Coordinates of C-alpha atoms in Angstrom, one line a residue:
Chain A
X1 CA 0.0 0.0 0.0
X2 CA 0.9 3.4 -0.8
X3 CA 1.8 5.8 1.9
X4 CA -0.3 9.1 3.1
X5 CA -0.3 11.2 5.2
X6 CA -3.4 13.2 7.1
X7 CA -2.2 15.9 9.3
X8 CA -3.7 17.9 11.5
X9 CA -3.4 22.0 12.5
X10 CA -4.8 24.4 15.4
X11 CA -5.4 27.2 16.6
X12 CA -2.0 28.0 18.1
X13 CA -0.4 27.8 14.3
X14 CA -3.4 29.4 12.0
X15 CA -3.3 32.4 14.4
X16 CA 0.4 32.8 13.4
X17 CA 1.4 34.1 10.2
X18 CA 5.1 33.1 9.9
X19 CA 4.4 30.1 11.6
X20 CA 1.6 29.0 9.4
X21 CA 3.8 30.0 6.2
X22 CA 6.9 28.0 7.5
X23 CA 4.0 24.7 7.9
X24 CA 2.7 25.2 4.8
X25 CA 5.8 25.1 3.1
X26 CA 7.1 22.1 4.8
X27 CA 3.8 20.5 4.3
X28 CA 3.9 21.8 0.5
X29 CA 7.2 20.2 0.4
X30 CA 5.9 16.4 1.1
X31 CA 5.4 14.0 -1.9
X32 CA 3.4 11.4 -0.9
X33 CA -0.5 11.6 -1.0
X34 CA -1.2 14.0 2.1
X35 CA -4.3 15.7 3.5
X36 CA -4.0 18.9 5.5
X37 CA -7.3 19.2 8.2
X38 CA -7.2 22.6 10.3
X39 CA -9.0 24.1 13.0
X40 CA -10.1 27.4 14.4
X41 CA -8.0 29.9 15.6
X42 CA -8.6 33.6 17.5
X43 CA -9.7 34.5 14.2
X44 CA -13.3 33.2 14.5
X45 CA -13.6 34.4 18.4
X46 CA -12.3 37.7 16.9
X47 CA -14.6 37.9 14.4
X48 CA -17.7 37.0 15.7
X49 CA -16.9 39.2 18.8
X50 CA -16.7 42.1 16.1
X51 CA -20.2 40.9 14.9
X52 CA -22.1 40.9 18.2
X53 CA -22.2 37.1 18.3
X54 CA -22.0 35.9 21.9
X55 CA -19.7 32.8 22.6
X56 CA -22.5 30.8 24.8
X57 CA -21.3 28.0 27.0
X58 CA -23.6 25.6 28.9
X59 CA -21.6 23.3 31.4
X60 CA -18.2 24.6 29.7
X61 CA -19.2 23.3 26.5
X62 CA -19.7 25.7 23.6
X63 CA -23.1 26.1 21.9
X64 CA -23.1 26.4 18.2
X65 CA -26.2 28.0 17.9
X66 CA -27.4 29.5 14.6
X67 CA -25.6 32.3 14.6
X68 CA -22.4 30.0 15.6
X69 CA -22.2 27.8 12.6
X70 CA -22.7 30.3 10.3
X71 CA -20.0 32.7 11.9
X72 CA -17.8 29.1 11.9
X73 CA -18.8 28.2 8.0
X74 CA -17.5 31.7 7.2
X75 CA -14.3 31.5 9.4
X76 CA -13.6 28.0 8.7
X77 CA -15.0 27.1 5.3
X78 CA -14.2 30.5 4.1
X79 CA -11.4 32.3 4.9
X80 CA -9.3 29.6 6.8
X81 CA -9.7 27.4 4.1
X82 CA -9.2 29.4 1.4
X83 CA -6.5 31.3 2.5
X84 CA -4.8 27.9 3.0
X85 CA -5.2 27.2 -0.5
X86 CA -3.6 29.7 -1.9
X87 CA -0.6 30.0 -0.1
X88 CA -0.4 26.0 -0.9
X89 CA -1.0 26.8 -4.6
X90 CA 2.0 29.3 -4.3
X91 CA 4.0 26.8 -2.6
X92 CA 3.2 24.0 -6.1
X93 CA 1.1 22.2 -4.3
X94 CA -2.3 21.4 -5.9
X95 CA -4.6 22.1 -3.0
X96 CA -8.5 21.7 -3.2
X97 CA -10.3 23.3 -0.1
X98 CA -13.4 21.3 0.9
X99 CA -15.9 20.6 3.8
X100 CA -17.4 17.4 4.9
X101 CA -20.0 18.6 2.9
X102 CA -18.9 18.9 0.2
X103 CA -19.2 16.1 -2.8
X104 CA -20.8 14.5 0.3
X105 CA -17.2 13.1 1.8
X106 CA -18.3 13.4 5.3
X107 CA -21.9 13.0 6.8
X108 CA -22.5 13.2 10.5
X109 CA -25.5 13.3 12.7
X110 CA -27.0 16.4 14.2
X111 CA -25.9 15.3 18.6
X112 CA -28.6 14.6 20.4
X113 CA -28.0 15.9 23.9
X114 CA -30.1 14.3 26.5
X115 CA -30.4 17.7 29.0
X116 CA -29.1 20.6 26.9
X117 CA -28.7 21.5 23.0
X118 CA -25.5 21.9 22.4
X119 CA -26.7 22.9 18.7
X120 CA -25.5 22.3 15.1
X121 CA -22.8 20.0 16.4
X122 CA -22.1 16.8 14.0
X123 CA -20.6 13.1 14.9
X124 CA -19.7 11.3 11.8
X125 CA -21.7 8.6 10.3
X126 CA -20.1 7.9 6.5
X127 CA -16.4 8.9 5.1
X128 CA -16.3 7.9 1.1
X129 CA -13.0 8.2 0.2
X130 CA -13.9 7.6 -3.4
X131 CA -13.1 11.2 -4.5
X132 CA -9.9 11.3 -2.4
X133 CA -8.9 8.6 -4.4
X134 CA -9.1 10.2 -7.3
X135 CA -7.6 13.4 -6.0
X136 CA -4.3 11.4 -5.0
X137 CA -4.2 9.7 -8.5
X138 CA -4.2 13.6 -10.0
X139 CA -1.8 14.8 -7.3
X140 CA -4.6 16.8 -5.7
X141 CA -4.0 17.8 -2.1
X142 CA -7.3 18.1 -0.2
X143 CA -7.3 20.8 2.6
X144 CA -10.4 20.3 5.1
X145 CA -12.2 22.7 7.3
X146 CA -14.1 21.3 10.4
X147 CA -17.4 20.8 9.3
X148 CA -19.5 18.0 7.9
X149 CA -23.7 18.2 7.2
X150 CA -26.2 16.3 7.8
X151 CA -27.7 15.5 4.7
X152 CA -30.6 17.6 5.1
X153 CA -29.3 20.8 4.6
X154 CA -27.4 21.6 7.3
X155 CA -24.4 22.3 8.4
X156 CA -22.5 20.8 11.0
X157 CA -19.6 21.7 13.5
X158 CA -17.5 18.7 14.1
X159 CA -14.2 18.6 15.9
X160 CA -11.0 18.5 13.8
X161 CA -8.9 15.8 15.2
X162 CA -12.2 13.9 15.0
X163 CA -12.1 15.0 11.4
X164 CA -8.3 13.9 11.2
X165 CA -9.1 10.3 12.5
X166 CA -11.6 9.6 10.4
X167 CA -10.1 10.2 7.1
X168 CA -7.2 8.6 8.5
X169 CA -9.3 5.3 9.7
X170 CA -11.1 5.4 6.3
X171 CA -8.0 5.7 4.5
X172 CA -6.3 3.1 5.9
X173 CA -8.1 0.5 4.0
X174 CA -6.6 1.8 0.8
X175 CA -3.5 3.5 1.9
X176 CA -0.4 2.9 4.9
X177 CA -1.7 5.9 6.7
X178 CA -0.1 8.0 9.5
X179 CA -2.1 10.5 11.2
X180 CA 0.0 13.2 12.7
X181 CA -1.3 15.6 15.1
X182 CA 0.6 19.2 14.7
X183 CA 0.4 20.6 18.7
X184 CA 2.2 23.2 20.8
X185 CA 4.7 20.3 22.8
X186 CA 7.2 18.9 20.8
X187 CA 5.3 15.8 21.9
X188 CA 4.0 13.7 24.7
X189 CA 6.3 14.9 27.7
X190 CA 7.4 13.3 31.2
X191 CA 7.7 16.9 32.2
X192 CA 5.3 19.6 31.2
X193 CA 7.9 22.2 31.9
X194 CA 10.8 20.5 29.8
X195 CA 10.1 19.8 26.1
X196 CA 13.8 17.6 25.8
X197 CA 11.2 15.1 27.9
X198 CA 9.6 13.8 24.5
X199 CA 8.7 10.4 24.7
X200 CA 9.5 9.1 21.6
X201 CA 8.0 6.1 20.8
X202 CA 5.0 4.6 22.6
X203 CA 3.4 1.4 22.0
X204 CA 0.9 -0.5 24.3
X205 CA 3.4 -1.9 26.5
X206 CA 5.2 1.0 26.6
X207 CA 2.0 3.3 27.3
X208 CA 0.6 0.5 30.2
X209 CA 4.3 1.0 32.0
X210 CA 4.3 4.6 31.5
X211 CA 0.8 4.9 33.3
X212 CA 1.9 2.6 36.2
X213 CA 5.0 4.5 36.5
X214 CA 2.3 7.9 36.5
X215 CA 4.6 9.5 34.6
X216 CA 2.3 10.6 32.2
X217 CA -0.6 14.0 32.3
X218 CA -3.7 13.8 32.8
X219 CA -4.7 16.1 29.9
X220 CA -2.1 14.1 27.8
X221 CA -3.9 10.5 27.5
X222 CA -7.4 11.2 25.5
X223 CA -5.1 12.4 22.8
X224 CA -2.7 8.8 23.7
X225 CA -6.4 6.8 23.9
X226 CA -7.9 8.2 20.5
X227 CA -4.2 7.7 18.8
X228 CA -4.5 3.9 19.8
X229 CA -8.2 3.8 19.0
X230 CA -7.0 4.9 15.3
X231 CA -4.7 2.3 15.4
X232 CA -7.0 -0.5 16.1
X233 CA -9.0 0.8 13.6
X234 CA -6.3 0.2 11.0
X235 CA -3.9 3.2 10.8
X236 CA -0.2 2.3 10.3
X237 CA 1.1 5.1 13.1
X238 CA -0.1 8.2 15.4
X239 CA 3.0 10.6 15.5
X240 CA 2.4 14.2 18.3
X241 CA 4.6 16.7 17.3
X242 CA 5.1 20.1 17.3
X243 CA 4.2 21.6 13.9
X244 CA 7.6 23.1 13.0
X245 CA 9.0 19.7 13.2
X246 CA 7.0 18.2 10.7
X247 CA 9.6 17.8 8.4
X248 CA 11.9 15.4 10.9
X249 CA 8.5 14.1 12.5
X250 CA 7.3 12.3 9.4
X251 CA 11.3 11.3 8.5
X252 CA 13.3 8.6 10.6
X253 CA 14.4 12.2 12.3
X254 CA 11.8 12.1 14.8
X255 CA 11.3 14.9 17.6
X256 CA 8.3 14.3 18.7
X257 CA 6.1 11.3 19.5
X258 CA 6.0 8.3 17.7
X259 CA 2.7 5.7 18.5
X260 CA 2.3 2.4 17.0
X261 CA 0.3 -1.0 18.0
Chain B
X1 CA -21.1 16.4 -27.6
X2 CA -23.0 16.3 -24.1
X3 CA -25.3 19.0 -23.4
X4 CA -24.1 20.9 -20.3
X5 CA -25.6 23.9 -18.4
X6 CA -23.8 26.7 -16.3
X7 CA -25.9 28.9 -14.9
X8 CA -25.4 31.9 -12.4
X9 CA -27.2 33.4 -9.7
X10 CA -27.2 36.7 -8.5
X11 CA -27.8 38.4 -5.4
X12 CA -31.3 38.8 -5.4
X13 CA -32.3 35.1 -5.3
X14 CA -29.1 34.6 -2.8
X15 CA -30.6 37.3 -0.4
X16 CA -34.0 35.5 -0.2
X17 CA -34.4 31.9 1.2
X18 CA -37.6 30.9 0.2
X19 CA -36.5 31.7 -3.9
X20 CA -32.6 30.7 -2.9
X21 CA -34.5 27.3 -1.7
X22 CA -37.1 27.1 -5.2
X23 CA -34.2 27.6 -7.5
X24 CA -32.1 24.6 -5.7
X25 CA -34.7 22.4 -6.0
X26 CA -35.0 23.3 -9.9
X27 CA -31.6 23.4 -10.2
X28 CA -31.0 20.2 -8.4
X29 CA -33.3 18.2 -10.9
X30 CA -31.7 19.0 -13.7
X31 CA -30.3 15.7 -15.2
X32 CA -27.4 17.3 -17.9
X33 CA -24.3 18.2 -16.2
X34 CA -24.3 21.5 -14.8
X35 CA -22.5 24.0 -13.0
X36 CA -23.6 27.0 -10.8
X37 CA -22.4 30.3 -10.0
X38 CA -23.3 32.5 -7.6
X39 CA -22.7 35.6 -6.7
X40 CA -22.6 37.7 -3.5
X41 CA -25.6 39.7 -1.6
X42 CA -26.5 41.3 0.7
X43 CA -25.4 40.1 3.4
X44 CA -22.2 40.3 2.1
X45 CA -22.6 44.4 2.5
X46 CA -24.4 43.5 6.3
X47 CA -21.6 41.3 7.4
X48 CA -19.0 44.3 6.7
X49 CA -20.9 46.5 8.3
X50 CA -21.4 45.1 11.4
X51 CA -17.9 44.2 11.3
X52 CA -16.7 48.0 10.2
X53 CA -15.3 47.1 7.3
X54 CA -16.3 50.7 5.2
X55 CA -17.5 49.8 2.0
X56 CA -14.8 52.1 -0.3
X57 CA -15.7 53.4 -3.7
X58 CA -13.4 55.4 -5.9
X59 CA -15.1 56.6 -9.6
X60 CA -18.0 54.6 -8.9
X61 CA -16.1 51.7 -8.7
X62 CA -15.6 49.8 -5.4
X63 CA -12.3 48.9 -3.8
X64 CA -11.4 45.3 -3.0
X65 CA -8.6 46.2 -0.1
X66 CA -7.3 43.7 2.4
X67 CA -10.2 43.9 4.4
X68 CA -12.9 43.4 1.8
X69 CA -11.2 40.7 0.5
X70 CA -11.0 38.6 3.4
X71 CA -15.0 39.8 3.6
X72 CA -15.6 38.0 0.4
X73 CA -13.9 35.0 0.7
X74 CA -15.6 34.4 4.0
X75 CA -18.7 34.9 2.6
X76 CA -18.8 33.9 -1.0
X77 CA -16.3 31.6 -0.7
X78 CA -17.5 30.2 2.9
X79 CA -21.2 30.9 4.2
X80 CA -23.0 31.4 0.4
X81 CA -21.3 28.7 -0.9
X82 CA -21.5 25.9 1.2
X83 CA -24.9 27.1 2.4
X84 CA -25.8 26.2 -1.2
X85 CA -23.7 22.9 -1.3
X86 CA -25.7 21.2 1.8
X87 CA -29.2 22.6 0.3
X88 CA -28.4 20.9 -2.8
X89 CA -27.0 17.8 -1.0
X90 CA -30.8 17.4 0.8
X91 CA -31.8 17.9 -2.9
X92 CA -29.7 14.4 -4.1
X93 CA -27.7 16.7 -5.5
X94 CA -24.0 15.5 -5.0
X95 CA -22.5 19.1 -5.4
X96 CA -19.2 20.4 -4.2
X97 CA -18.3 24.2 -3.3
X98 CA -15.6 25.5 -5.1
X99 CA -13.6 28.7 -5.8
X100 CA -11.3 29.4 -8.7
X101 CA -8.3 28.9 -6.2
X102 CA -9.1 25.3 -5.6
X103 CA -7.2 23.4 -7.4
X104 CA -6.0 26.1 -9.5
X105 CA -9.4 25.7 -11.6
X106 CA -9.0 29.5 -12.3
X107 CA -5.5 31.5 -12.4
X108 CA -6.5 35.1 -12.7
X109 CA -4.3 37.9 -12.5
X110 CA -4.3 41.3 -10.1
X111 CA -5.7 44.1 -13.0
X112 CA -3.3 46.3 -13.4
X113 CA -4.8 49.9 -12.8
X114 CA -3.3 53.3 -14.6
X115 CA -4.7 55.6 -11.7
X116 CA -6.6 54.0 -8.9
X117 CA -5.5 50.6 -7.4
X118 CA -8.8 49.0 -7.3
X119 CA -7.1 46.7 -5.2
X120 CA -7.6 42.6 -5.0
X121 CA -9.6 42.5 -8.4
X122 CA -8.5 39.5 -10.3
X123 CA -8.8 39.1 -14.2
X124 CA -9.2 35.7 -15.7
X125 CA -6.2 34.0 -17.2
X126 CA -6.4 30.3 -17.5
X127 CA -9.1 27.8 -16.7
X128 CA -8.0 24.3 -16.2
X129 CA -11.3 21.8 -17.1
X130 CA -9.6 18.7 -16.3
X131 CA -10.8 18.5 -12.8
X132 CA -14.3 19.6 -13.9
X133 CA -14.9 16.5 -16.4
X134 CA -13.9 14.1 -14.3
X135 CA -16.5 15.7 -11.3
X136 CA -19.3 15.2 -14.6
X137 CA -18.2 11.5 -15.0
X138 CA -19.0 11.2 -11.4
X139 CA -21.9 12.9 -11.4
X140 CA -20.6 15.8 -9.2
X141 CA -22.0 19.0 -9.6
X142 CA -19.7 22.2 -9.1
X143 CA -20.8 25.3 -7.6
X144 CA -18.4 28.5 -7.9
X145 CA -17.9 31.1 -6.1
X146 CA -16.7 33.9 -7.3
X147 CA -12.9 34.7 -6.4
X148 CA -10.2 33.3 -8.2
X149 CA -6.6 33.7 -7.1
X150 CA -2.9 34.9 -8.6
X151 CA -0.8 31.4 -7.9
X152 CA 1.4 33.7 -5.9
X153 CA -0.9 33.6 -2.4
X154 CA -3.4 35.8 -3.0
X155 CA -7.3 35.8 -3.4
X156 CA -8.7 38.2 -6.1
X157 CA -12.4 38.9 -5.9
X158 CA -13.6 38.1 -9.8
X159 CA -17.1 38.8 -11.4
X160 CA -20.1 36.0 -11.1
X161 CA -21.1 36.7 -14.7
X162 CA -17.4 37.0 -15.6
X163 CA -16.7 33.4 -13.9
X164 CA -20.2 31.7 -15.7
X165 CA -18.7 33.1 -18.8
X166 CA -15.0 31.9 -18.9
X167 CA -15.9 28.4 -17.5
X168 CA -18.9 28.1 -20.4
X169 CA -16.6 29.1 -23.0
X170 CA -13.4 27.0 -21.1
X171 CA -15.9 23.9 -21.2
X172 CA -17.7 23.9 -24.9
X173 CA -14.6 22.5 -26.1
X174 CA -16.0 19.3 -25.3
X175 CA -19.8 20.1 -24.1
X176 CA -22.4 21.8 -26.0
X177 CA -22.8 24.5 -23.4
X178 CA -26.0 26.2 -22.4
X179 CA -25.0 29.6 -20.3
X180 CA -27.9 30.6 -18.1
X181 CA -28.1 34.4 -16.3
X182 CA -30.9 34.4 -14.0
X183 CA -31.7 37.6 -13.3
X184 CA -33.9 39.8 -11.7
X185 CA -36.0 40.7 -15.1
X186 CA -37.8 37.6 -17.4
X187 CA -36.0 37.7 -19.8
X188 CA -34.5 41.2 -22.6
X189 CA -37.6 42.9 -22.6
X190 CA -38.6 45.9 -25.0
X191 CA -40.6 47.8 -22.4
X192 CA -39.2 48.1 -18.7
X193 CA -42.4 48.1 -17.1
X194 CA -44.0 45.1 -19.3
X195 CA -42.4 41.3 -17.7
X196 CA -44.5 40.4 -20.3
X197 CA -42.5 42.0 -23.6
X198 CA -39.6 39.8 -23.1
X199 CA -37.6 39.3 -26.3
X200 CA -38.0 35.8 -26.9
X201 CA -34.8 35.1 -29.2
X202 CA -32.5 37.1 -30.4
X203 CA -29.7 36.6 -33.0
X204 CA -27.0 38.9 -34.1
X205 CA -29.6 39.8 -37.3
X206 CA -32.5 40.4 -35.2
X207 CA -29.6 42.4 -32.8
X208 CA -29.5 44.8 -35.1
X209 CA -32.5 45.1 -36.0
X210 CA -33.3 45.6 -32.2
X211 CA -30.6 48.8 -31.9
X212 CA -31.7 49.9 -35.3
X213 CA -35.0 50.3 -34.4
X214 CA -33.9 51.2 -31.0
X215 CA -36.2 48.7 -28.8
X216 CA -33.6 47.9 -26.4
X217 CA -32.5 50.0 -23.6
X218 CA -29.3 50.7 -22.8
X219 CA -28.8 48.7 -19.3
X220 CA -29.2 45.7 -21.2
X221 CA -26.5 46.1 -24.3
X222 CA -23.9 44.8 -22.5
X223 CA -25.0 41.3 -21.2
X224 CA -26.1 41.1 -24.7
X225 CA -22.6 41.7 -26.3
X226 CA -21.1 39.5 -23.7
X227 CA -23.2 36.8 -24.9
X228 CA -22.9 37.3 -28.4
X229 CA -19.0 37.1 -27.1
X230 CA -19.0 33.9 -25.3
X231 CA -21.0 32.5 -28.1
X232 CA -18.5 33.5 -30.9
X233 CA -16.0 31.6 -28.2
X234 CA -17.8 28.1 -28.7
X235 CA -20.2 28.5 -26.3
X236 CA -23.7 27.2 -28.0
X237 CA -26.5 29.1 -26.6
X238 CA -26.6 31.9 -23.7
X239 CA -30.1 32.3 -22.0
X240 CA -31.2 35.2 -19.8
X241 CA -34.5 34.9 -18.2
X242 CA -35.9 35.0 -14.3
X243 CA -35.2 32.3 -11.5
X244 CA -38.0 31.6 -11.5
X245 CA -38.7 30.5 -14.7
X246 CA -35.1 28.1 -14.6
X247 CA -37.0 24.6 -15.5
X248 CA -39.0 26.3 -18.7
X249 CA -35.8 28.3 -19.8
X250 CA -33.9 25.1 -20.4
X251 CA -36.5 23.9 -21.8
X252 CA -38.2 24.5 -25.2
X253 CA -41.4 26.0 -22.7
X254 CA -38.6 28.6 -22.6
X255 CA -39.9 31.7 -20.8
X256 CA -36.7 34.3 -21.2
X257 CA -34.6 35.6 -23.7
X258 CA -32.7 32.4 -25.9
X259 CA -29.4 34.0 -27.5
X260 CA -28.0 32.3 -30.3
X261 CA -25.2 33.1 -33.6

C-alpha cells in the first residue's frame, strides 16, 4: 500500500502568520498523497466578537447556535480554508479546499443531547474516500475545514482531530496511513515544563508501563487513547509533534512522539 | 457532444431563502451536467458593516482592499457557498463548493490599474477543465464562487457573470454549453415596465435590427454583447431569463430571452 499522510493544525499555528507559512511550506514540500485538516483559531472568536455574536457555553461546552455555525462556516469554510489554498497553490502544491459537505465526503448526525442542546454540532456517520482517491491519482491535495452536514441541509460543527481520524481510519483500508497531530509540545512529555522530555515512541506496552509509572498528564492520555483507538481501527502510526518539526516528524528524524500497536 | 448547463445566480435570489431554496430544488433536478455560480448579496454588505469594514468606492467603482477581500472569501467563498452545497445535498444533488483557487481551476491575475489601485480584483487568465470533467463523470455538480486567485498567495475577488462566462466558453470545447443568467427581469424585454414584452430570441440579425429600431434599452446592451462574445467563443446558446422560470428556460417552454449566432 501506498503511503499518506493526514495531518492535523490548530489554533495556536493558524493564528500565526510566519508560523503558518513556514508549515505550509514544509507541508507543501511532502510528496506522498497528504491531506492537510485545520481548526479554528482567534480569528473566528475575533470575528464573531466584532459581529455581536456571543460565545455561549452551557456546562463549559460551547453552543453552536445558529448564529455560531454560520459565523464558523464563514471563518472555517471561508477564509481559513481558502487562504490555506492559496498559499499552498504558491508553494506547487495542488490544493483543493473542501468541507465534509462537500461532494458529500463526510456526513454526520446532528448530537442529540439528553439535557441541553448543544446545537449544530455533527458526529460522523459515512467517510467515502472515493473522490480522495481520485484526487491522489491527480496529485490533488485536499485541505479540510471542520465541518461536515447532515444531509438535510445543514451544516455541521465537528471537531478537527475527530475529522483527522476519520479520514485517516477510512483511508487506511486503501492506503499505509499515518495521522500526525501538529500541537504546541514537541510531543508527549514526562515533564510539562521540559520539552527535551519527549517520549518518543510509545506502543501499548510501553504506554501500560508509562501509566503505572504515572509519569504521564492527565490532559495528555485522550489524545494517547484516540491515537491507539486509530490504530485499532487500521492506521499504520499516530505521531504528536510540534508543527515546526514536521519535516523530521514524518522522517526517521523524529522529535516528537512516535505511536504504534 | 453532451449537453451541459452553467448557470449563475445573483444576489437577489441569494438574499431570499424561500426563492434561494425554489431555485435549488430546480436546479437540483436538472439531469445534464451543470455547473452554478453564484454571486454575492446582501449580506455580504451587512456582514461588513457590522464588522466595520467601510464599503470604499473610488469613480463609482468599489475597492477590494485587504479587508474586503478577506469579507468575500468568508462569505462567498465560505457561508454562500457551502450554504448552497448542503441545500443541494438534501436535494440528491451531489454538489461540491468551489472557488477558482481550488485546485488552481482558475489562475487570474491582479488588473493592473493606470490611476486608482482597485485593489484585489483579479482578471481571468487560464481555466484548467480537467478536474471539472472528471466531477461530470461522477456525477458531481460544481458550484463557484466567485474569487479566483494569482498562484502567488493571493485571493482576487472576480465577477459571477465573468466566472459563468470563462468556465462556459473554457468547457464547450468538449460540451455543448448552455450559459444561463438568471436575473432579476424575465428575460430582454422591450418595455421596462411590461415582464410580459420579453424578447424571446435574439440573433446577431435580429440584434441589429433591435438597436436599429432602438427597442432595447441601454442597461441591457452589455449582457447582450457579452453573450454574443462567449457565443462567438464556442459557447452554443446563452439564456437570460428570471429564476423563477429556470425549468421552462432550459427547456423548449422557454420563458426568457434564448441568445443564439
Amino acid at each position: 500500500m501506498k503511503d499518506l499522510f493526514v495531518i492535523k493544525i490548530g489554533g495556536n499555528i493558524i493564528d500565526d502568520d510566519g508560523k503558518l507559512s513556514a508549515f505550509l511550506k514544509a507541508f507543501a514540500s511532502i510528496t506522498e498523497a497528504k491531506i492537510l485538516v485545520h481548526g479554528g483559531g482567534k480569528i473566528a472568536t475575533d470575528t464573531g466578537n466584532k459581529l455581536g455574536i456571543e460565545s455561549k457555553y452551557i456546562k463549559g461546552r460551547r453552543i453552536t447556535d445558529d448564529e455560531t455555525i454560520d459565523l464558523v462556516t464563514m471563518v472555517y469554510g471561508g477564509l481559513i480554508n481558502k487562504k490555506i489554498v492559496a498559499q499552498l497553490q504558491a508553494e506547487s502544491c495542488n490544493a483543493i479546499g473542501l468541507t465534509g459537505t462537500d461532494a458529500n465526503i463526510i456526513l454526520a448526525k446532528k448530537r442529540a443531547f439528553k439535557e441541553v442542546d448543544f446545537g449544530w454540532v455533527g458526529d460522523i456517520e459515512t467517510v467515502d474516500i472515493s473522490l480522495l482517491n481520485i484526487f491522489f491519482e491527480k496529485s490533488i491535495t485536499p485541505v479540510f475545514a471542520p465541518l461536515t452536514h447532515d444531509g438535510k441541509g445543514n451544516i455541521l460543527n465537528t471537531n478537527a482531530d475527530t475529522i483527522a481520524s476519520s479520514l485517516a481510519v477510512a483511508l487506511s483500508k486503501e492506503y499505509k496511513v499515518k495521522l500526525i497531530y501538529c500541537f504546541d509540545k514537541k510531543g508527549v512529555l514526562q515533564n510539562m515544563d521540559d520539552e527535551s522530555s519527549v517520549v518518543r515512541f510509545i506502543n501499548k506496552k510501553k504506554y501500560a508501563e508509562l501509566l503505572t509509572e504515572q509519569k504521564l498528564f492527565a490532559g495528555i492520555l485522550p489524545k494517547i487513547e484516540n491515537a491507539f483507538a486509530a490504530i485499532d481501527a487500521g492506521v499504520d502510526a499516530v505521531i504528536i509533534g510540534a508543527a515546526e518539526n514536521l519535516t523530521e516528524n514524518i522522517s526517521e528524524q523524529n522529535q516528537g512522539t512516535l505511536i504504534t500497536n
